[in-house]
């Protein structure tokens, strides 16, 4: 691949204001930005020659100075349940995965924000591969362009985007913010904030800043009701312990009727006892927080075991009787290793 050595300016990943200042600095008309951004983010076009409202001459000039990066999906896998997994090869040979989850009238895309992850949560396959690098806004938004174009081809619309793929989005807040702006904007994907979810292990200063800036939804990986267990599972807990985490979740500004999601990975014999559910209920009491239970999805990198069906149901019942809205996340795409925590695209395309 030569994409990373291409000297032309990549327009993909730029917000509209960024494109406007690019065009005006270049001595072109400001409105060019609006024209081009529509093609890139609403029509998912990657070739200037398809931008039919631009003169042939201007298209020629554009393609000498600019490009629209497009790391094609190197592999597309389709699960028996309709879930799709895409493997993208990036310009420097790294790769990441995204998962499209169709569910009734929703088409939810789970996207990656980093190649690997530095947080080293003990149950997560991405964590096991370590941190390789941050993704650029171009690479992040490309996942949505690719999926939206594929959906458009069959008359469907991308309805939700969740930052629950590889990486910790709030450890790459600058590039993730650019992508979010494009997802929410009129010139972009026009997604309502409630349909864009940032999932975080709890990087608190960045979480507060992101919540100030964008009306997006938040999901926080709580995963344990006590610091001893949480620190064991998630080293980041030593920096931002549970009490501060829950307090920060309670401070997220919410529109009426909305809640913050607490994600909770259930690991057999580790955090799935009824006492754990009671402790979690006490932590969340009175907060506008709902719980998303995620039965552990096994993979080679982790020695944990999935909870029994009974343990999951019992856990949920305890929370429900404490008045806490709780759902169990259905496992999707398990046959193509697309389920939560199973994404692990390694350099060279080898799988662990
Ligand atoms: N770094 C972000 C987003 C990626 S993980 C975060 O921590 O939220 C998305 C969700 O998958 C998190 O709630 C995480 O706890 C969960 N998860 C990770 N590995 C898992 C596994 N093997 N089985 C089930 N859920 C897992």
Short mmCIF file of C-alpha atoms and ligand atoms in Angstrom, two decimals:
data_model
loop_
_atom_site.label_atom_id
_atom_site.label_comp_id
_atom_site.label_asym_id
_atom_site.label_seq_id
_atom_site.Cartn_x
_atom_site.Cartn_y
_atom_site.Cartn_z
CA UNK A 1 0.00 0.00 0.00
CA UNK A 2 1.21 3.46 -0.82
CA UNK A 3 -1.70 5.39 0.65
CA UNK A 4 0.31 6.59 3.64
CA UNK A 5 3.01 7.99 1.37
CA UNK A 6 0.54 9.78 -0.89
CA UNK A 7 1.47 13.48 -0.64
CA UNK A 8 -2.04 14.66 -1.52
CA UNK A 9 -4.27 16.05 1.23
CA UNK A 10 -6.81 13.53 2.47
CA UNK A 11 -10.27 15.11 2.54
CA UNK A 12 -11.87 12.18 4.32
CA UNK A 13 -11.92 12.75 8.05
CA UNK A 14 -12.09 16.54 7.73
CA UNK A 15 -15.04 18.30 9.31
CA UNK A 16 -16.82 20.92 7.20
CA UNK A 17 -15.04 23.87 8.90
CA UNK A 18 -11.70 22.12 8.33
CA UNK A 19 -12.53 21.57 4.66
CA UNK A 20 -13.60 25.20 4.33
CA UNK A 21 -10.34 26.50 5.67
CA UNK A 22 -8.45 24.04 3.47
CA UNK A 23 -10.20 25.27 0.32
CA UNK A 24 -9.89 28.97 1.19
CA UNK A 25 -6.19 28.63 2.10
CA UNK A 26 -5.75 26.93 -1.26
CA UNK A 27 -7.42 29.92 -2.95
CA UNK A 28 -10.61 28.10 -3.91
CA UNK A 29 -14.19 29.03 -3.10
CA UNK A 30 -15.43 28.25 0.38
CA UNK A 31 -18.62 26.59 -0.93
CA UNK A 32 -16.49 23.86 -2.49
CA UNK A 33 -16.21 22.35 0.98
CA UNK A 34 -19.96 21.91 1.27
CA UNK A 35 -20.14 20.35 -2.20
CA UNK A 36 -17.33 17.90 -1.54
CA UNK A 37 -18.38 17.02 2.02
CA UNK A 38 -21.80 15.99 0.74
CA UNK A 39 -20.24 13.62 -1.75
CA UNK A 40 -17.89 12.12 0.80
CA UNK A 41 -20.20 11.82 3.82
CA UNK A 42 -23.69 11.58 2.35
CA UNK A 43 -23.01 9.69 -0.89
CA UNK A 44 -19.85 7.87 0.29
CA UNK A 45 -18.07 8.67 -2.98
CA UNK A 46 -14.31 8.14 -3.07
CA UNK A 47 -13.62 9.19 -6.65
CA UNK A 48 -13.66 12.84 -7.71
CA UNK A 49 -14.92 11.84 -11.15
CA UNK A 50 -18.23 10.83 -9.60
CA UNK A 51 -18.82 14.32 -8.20
CA UNK A 52 -21.02 15.32 -11.09
CA UNK A 53 -21.87 18.83 -9.89
CA UNK A 54 -18.20 19.82 -10.19
CA UNK A 55 -16.76 20.76 -13.56
CA UNK A 56 -14.47 18.24 -15.21
CA UNK A 57 -11.70 20.79 -14.95
CA UNK A 58 -12.13 21.34 -11.21
CA UNK A 59 -12.31 17.59 -10.63
CA UNK A 60 -8.95 17.30 -12.36
CA UNK A 61 -7.39 20.01 -10.19
CA UNK A 62 -8.88 18.42 -7.08
CA UNK A 63 -7.47 14.99 -7.78
CA UNK A 64 -3.98 16.42 -8.24
CA UNK A 65 -3.98 18.07 -4.83
CA UNK A 66 -6.40 15.97 -2.79
CA UNK A 67 -7.48 12.42 -2.28
CA UNK A 68 -10.26 10.61 -0.45
CA UNK A 69 -8.72 7.73 1.41
CA UNK A 70 -10.54 4.41 1.15
CA UNK A 71 -9.07 1.40 2.82
CA UNK A 72 -11.36 -1.16 1.23
CA UNK A 73 -12.59 -3.93 3.46
CA UNK A 74 -10.12 -6.71 3.02
CA UNK A 75 -12.58 -9.23 4.35
CA UNK A 76 -16.32 -9.26 4.91
CA UNK A 77 -17.81 -12.03 6.99
CA UNK A 78 -21.53 -12.57 7.41
CA UNK A 79 -22.90 -14.40 10.43
CA UNK A 80 -25.83 -16.79 10.34
CA UNK A 81 -27.73 -14.19 12.42
CA UNK A 82 -27.12 -11.42 9.85
CA UNK A 83 -24.31 -9.70 11.75
CA UNK A 84 -21.46 -8.61 9.44
CA UNK A 85 -17.81 -8.13 10.31
CA UNK A 86 -15.44 -6.03 8.21
CA UNK A 87 -11.66 -6.12 8.33
CA UNK A 88 -10.00 -2.92 7.14
CA UNK A 89 -6.39 -2.79 6.12
CA UNK A 90 -4.96 0.63 6.98
CA UNK A 91 -2.33 2.54 5.00
CA UNK A 92 0.55 1.34 7.17
CA UNK A 93 -0.45 -2.33 7.08
CA UNK A 94 -2.27 -2.33 10.43
CA UNK A 95 -5.84 -3.55 10.49
CA UNK A 96 -9.02 -3.03 12.48
CA UNK A 97 -12.49 -4.54 12.54
CA UNK A 98 -16.03 -3.16 12.58
CA UNK A 99 -19.28 -5.01 13.16
CA UNK A 100 -22.68 -4.24 11.65
CA UNK A 101 -25.59 -5.49 13.74
CA UNK A 102 -29.03 -5.51 12.11
CA UNK A 103 -31.90 -5.61 14.58
CA UNK A 104 -35.49 -5.00 13.51
CA UNK A 105 -35.47 -1.47 12.11
CA UNK A 106 -32.02 -0.62 13.47
CA UNK A 107 -28.69 -0.95 11.69
CA UNK A 108 -26.01 -0.46 14.30
CA UNK A 109 -22.35 -0.18 13.39
CA UNK A 110 -19.79 -0.94 16.08
CA UNK A 111 -16.60 0.88 15.17
CA UNK A 112 -12.97 0.89 16.29
CA UNK A 113 -11.06 3.96 17.46
CA UNK A 114 -7.58 2.55 18.06
CA UNK A 115 -5.43 -0.22 16.65
CA UNK A 116 -5.18 -2.34 19.78
CA UNK A 117 -5.67 -0.82 23.21
CA UNK A 118 -3.44 0.17 26.10
CA UNK A 119 -5.89 -0.49 28.91
CA UNK A 120 -5.18 -4.23 29.15
CA UNK A 121 -8.55 -5.28 30.58
CA UNK A 122 -8.03 -8.93 31.41
CA UNK A 123 -11.15 -10.28 29.68
CA UNK A 124 -10.83 -8.42 26.35
CA UNK A 125 -9.18 -9.78 23.21
CA UNK A 126 -8.25 -6.30 21.96
CA UNK A 127 -6.58 -5.61 25.30
CA UNK A 128 -4.46 -8.72 24.85
CA UNK A 129 -2.92 -7.40 21.63
CA UNK A 130 -1.60 -4.28 23.36
CA UNK A 131 -1.60 -0.76 22.00
CA UNK A 132 -0.37 -0.15 18.47
CA UNK A 133 -1.59 3.31 17.54
CA UNK A 134 -4.46 5.76 17.46
CA UNK A 135 -6.68 5.76 14.40
CA UNK A 136 -7.11 8.99 12.42
CA UNK A 137 -10.53 10.57 11.95
CA UNK A 138 -10.30 9.45 8.31
CA UNK A 139 -9.85 5.84 9.35
CA UNK A 140 -12.57 6.10 11.98
CA UNK A 141 -15.20 7.71 9.73
CA UNK A 142 -14.30 5.43 6.83
CA UNK A 143 -15.82 2.52 8.74
CA UNK A 144 -19.15 4.36 8.74
CA UNK A 145 -18.84 5.39 5.07
CA UNK A 146 -18.15 1.81 4.07
CA UNK A 147 -21.07 0.36 6.01
CA UNK A 148 -23.49 3.12 4.99
CA UNK A 149 -22.66 2.63 1.32
CA UNK A 150 -23.09 -1.11 1.62
CA UNK A 151 -26.44 -0.60 3.36
CA UNK A 152 -27.56 1.98 0.79
CA UNK A 153 -26.92 -0.63 -1.90
CA UNK A 154 -29.74 -2.70 -0.43
CA UNK A 155 -32.01 0.20 0.41
CA UNK A 156 -31.11 0.36 4.10
CA UNK A 157 -29.89 3.19 6.34
CA UNK A 158 -27.18 3.24 8.95
CA UNK A 159 -29.16 4.20 12.07
CA UNK A 160 -26.75 3.89 15.03
CA UNK A 161 -23.01 4.06 15.60
CA UNK A 162 -21.39 2.73 18.77
CA UNK A 163 -17.73 3.22 19.70
CA UNK A 164 -17.54 -0.30 21.13
CA UNK A 165 -15.06 -1.83 18.72
CA UNK A 166 -11.33 -1.97 19.22
CA UNK A 167 -9.71 0.65 21.43
CA UNK A 168 -10.59 3.17 24.12
CA UNK A 169 -12.25 6.10 22.31
CA UNK A 170 -11.48 8.56 25.11
CA UNK A 171 -7.77 7.81 24.82
CA UNK A 172 -8.08 9.13 21.25
CA UNK A 173 -10.54 11.91 22.01
CA UNK A 174 -9.31 14.43 19.41
CA UNK A 175 -9.74 12.16 16.39
CA UNK A 176 -12.90 10.56 17.80
CA UNK A 177 -14.39 14.05 18.26
CA UNK A 178 -13.79 14.92 14.62
CA UNK A 179 -15.53 11.70 13.59
CA UNK A 180 -18.44 12.37 15.96
CA UNK A 181 -18.90 15.85 14.54
CA UNK A 182 -19.19 14.31 11.06
CA UNK A 183 -21.64 11.66 12.32
CA UNK A 184 -23.92 14.25 13.93
CA UNK A 185 -23.75 17.04 11.35
CA UNK A 186 -26.22 17.99 8.67
CA UNK A 187 -23.48 17.80 6.03
CA UNK A 188 -22.53 14.38 7.36
CA UNK A 189 -24.49 11.40 8.60
CA UNK A 190 -27.19 13.48 10.34
CA UNK A 191 -27.42 11.00 13.23
CA UNK A 192 -29.21 12.17 16.38
CA UNK A 193 -26.86 12.24 19.39
CA UNK A 194 -28.81 9.52 21.14
CA UNK A 195 -27.92 7.16 18.26
CA UNK A 196 -24.18 7.66 18.67
CA UNK A 197 -22.74 5.95 21.74
CA UNK A 198 -19.28 6.41 23.17
CA UNK A 199 -18.32 3.37 25.23
CA UNK A 200 -15.52 3.96 27.70
CA UNK A 201 -13.63 2.13 30.41
CA UNK A 202 -13.98 5.42 32.31
CA UNK A 203 -11.36 8.02 31.38
CA UNK A 204 -13.07 10.63 33.52
CA UNK A 205 -11.71 14.05 32.43
CA UNK A 206 -12.24 13.17 28.76
CA UNK A 207 -15.67 11.73 29.48
CA UNK A 208 -16.82 14.99 31.09
CA UNK A 209 -15.35 17.06 28.25
CA UNK A 210 -16.96 14.90 25.57
CA UNK A 211 -20.33 15.06 27.33
CA UNK A 212 -20.07 18.86 27.43
CA UNK A 213 -19.26 19.05 23.76
CA UNK A 214 -21.60 16.52 22.13
CA UNK A 215 -25.12 15.34 22.99
CA UNK A 216 -24.08 11.72 22.44
CA UNK A 217 -24.98 8.70 24.56
CA UNK A 218 -22.50 7.19 26.97
CA UNK A 219 -21.89 3.59 27.95
CA UNK A 220 -19.43 3.00 30.75
CA UNK A 221 -17.78 -0.36 31.37
CA UNK A 222 -18.42 -0.71 35.09
CA UNK A 223 -17.91 -4.49 35.13
CA UNK A 224 -17.56 -4.90 38.91
CA UNK A 225 -19.22 -3.53 42.05
CA UNK A 226 -16.04 -3.31 44.18
CA UNK A 227 -12.64 -1.73 43.60
CA UNK A 228 -10.71 -4.92 44.44
CA UNK A 229 -12.39 -6.87 41.62
CA UNK A 230 -12.52 -3.97 39.20
CA UNK A 231 -8.82 -3.16 39.59
CA UNK A 232 -8.03 -6.79 38.95
CA UNK A 233 -10.10 -6.85 35.75
CA UNK A 234 -9.39 -3.29 34.61
CA UNK A 235 -6.07 -1.71 35.61
CA UNK A 236 -7.51 1.73 34.73
CA UNK A 237 -9.56 1.45 37.94
CA UNK A 238 -6.44 2.30 39.95
CA UNK A 239 -6.47 5.72 38.34
CA UNK A 240 -10.23 6.27 38.29
CA UNK A 241 -11.80 4.13 41.03
CA UNK A 242 -15.46 3.16 41.22
CA UNK A 243 -16.67 5.91 43.53
CA UNK A 244 -15.32 8.61 41.21
CA UNK A 245 -16.51 6.69 38.17
CA UNK A 246 -20.11 6.45 39.35
CA UNK A 247 -20.07 10.09 40.52
CA UNK A 248 -18.87 11.13 37.05
CA UNK A 249 -21.61 9.05 35.41
CA UNK A 250 -24.19 10.79 37.58
CA UNK A 251 -22.89 14.18 36.41
CA UNK A 252 -23.27 13.51 32.67
CA UNK A 253 -25.88 15.96 31.36
CA UNK A 254 -28.89 14.09 30.00
CA UNK A 255 -31.92 15.00 27.96
CA UNK A 256 -35.20 14.08 29.58
CA UNK A 257 -35.95 10.39 29.52
CA UNK A 258 -32.36 9.44 28.68
CA UNK A 259 -29.99 7.38 30.81
CA UNK A 260 -26.32 6.55 30.91
CA UNK A 261 -25.61 2.86 30.28
CA UNK A 262 -23.53 0.86 32.72
CA UNK A 263 -22.02 -2.10 30.89
CA UNK A 264 -21.29 -5.15 32.99
CA UNK A 265 -19.40 -8.14 31.61
CA UNK A 266 -20.46 -11.22 33.56
CA UNK A 267 -17.57 -13.59 34.33
CA UNK A 268 -18.35 -16.89 35.99
CA UNK A 269 -17.28 -16.99 39.64
CA UNK A 270 -15.69 -13.53 39.43
CA UNK A 271 -18.47 -10.95 39.42
CA UNK A 272 -21.70 -12.86 38.74
CA UNK A 273 -22.92 -13.66 42.27
CA UNK A 274 -26.23 -12.28 43.59
CA UNK A 275 -24.21 -10.35 46.20
CA UNK A 276 -22.39 -8.60 43.36
CA UNK A 277 -25.72 -7.63 41.85
CA UNK A 278 -26.86 -6.24 45.22
CA UNK A 279 -23.66 -4.24 45.59
CA UNK A 280 -24.06 -2.91 42.05
CA UNK A 281 -27.66 -1.94 42.75
CA UNK A 282 -26.52 0.04 45.81
CA UNK A 283 -23.90 1.86 43.73
CA UNK A 284 -26.43 2.84 41.09
CA UNK A 285 -29.36 3.59 43.38
CA UNK A 286 -31.23 6.73 42.38
CA UNK A 287 -29.05 7.46 39.36
CA UNK A 288 -30.28 7.79 35.81
CA UNK A 289 -28.33 4.71 34.84
CA UNK A 290 -29.49 1.54 33.12
CA UNK A 291 -27.53 -1.69 33.07
CA UNK A 292 -26.47 -3.67 30.05
CA UNK A 293 -25.37 -7.16 31.10
CA UNK A 294 -22.89 -8.79 28.71
CA UNK A 295 -22.26 -12.50 29.32
CA UNK A 296 -18.53 -13.03 28.72
CA UNK A 297 -17.66 -14.04 25.17
CA UNK A 298 -14.80 -16.52 25.33
CA UNK A 299 -11.62 -16.22 23.27
CA UNK A 300 -8.14 -17.73 23.46
CA UNK A 301 -6.57 -14.77 25.24
CA UNK A 302 -8.61 -14.96 28.41
CA UNK A 303 -8.97 -17.73 30.97
CA UNK A 304 -12.41 -16.57 32.14
CA UNK A 305 -15.59 -18.55 31.68
CA UNK A 306 -19.02 -17.45 30.55
CA UNK A 307 -21.66 -17.32 33.31
CA UNK A 308 -24.47 -19.85 33.36
CA UNK A 309 -27.85 -18.80 31.99
CA UNK A 310 -29.22 -19.05 35.55
CA UNK A 311 -26.52 -16.73 36.93
CA UNK A 312 -27.30 -14.15 34.26
CA UNK A 313 -31.03 -14.29 34.93
CA UNK A 314 -30.52 -14.19 38.71
CA UNK A 315 -28.22 -11.17 38.39
CA UNK A 316 -30.76 -9.38 36.28
CA UNK A 317 -33.61 -10.19 38.65
CA UNK A 318 -31.74 -8.67 41.60
CA UNK A 319 -31.17 -5.43 39.67
CA UNK A 320 -34.74 -5.31 38.41
CA UNK A 321 -36.17 -5.77 41.88
CA UNK A 322 -33.99 -2.85 43.04
CA UNK A 323 -35.76 -0.79 40.38
CA UNK A 324 -32.86 -0.67 37.94
CA UNK A 325 -33.64 -1.00 34.25
CA UNK A 326 -31.56 -3.94 33.04
CA UNK A 327 -31.21 -5.80 29.77
CA UNK A 328 -29.01 -8.71 28.82
CA UNK A 329 -27.12 -8.01 25.63
CA UNK A 330 -27.87 -10.71 23.13
CA UNK A 331 -24.77 -12.36 21.73
CA UNK A 332 -24.50 -11.53 18.05
CA UNK A 333 -22.12 -12.79 15.40
CA UNK A 334 -20.45 -15.34 17.67
CA UNK A 335 -19.83 -17.70 14.74
CA UNK A 336 -17.66 -15.09 13.01
CA UNK A 337 -16.03 -13.91 16.24
CA UNK A 338 -17.77 -10.58 16.02
CA UNK A 339 -19.21 -10.59 19.54
CA UNK A 340 -18.24 -8.07 22.25
CA UNK A 341 -14.62 -8.33 23.21
CA UNK A 342 -13.68 -10.71 20.40
CA UNK A 343 -12.23 -8.17 17.98
CA UNK A 344 -8.57 -8.67 17.51
CA UNK A 345 -7.28 -7.80 14.07
CA UNK A 346 -3.55 -8.27 14.20
CA UNK A 347 -0.95 -6.85 11.87
CA UNK A 348 -0.60 -9.14 8.88
CA UNK A 349 -4.18 -10.31 9.19
CA UNK A 350 -3.24 -13.21 11.45
CA UNK A 351 -5.68 -14.00 14.17
CA UNK A 352 -4.63 -14.97 17.66
N1 LIG B 1 -12.82 0.63 25.51
C1 LIG B 1 -14.25 0.81 25.50
C2 LIG B 1 -14.95 0.20 24.30
C3 LIG B 1 -14.56 -1.19 23.85
S1 LIG B 1 -15.12 -2.59 24.77
C4 LIG B 1 -14.84 0.30 26.78
O1 LIG B 1 -14.12 -0.22 27.62
O2 LIG B 1 -16.04 0.47 27.00
C5 LIG B 1 -16.88 -2.65 24.58
C6 LIG B 1 -17.53 -3.49 25.68
O3 LIG B 1 -17.21 -4.88 25.53
C7 LIG B 1 -17.05 -3.09 27.09
O4 LIG B 1 -18.15 -2.93 27.93
C8 LIG B 1 -16.23 -4.30 27.53
O5 LIG B 1 -16.28 -4.43 28.93
C9 LIG B 1 -16.91 -5.43 26.79
N2 LIG B 1 -16.08 -6.62 26.61
C10 LIG B 1 -14.76 -6.67 26.37
N3 LIG B 1 -14.35 -7.95 26.24
C11 LIG B 1 -15.44 -8.73 26.37
C12 LIG B 1 -15.67 -10.13 26.30
N4 LIG B 1 -14.68 -10.99 26.04
N5 LIG B 1 -16.93 -10.57 26.47
C13 LIG B 1 -17.94 -9.70 26.69
N6 LIG B 1 -17.79 -8.37 26.74
C14 LIG B 1 -16.55 -7.88 26.60
#
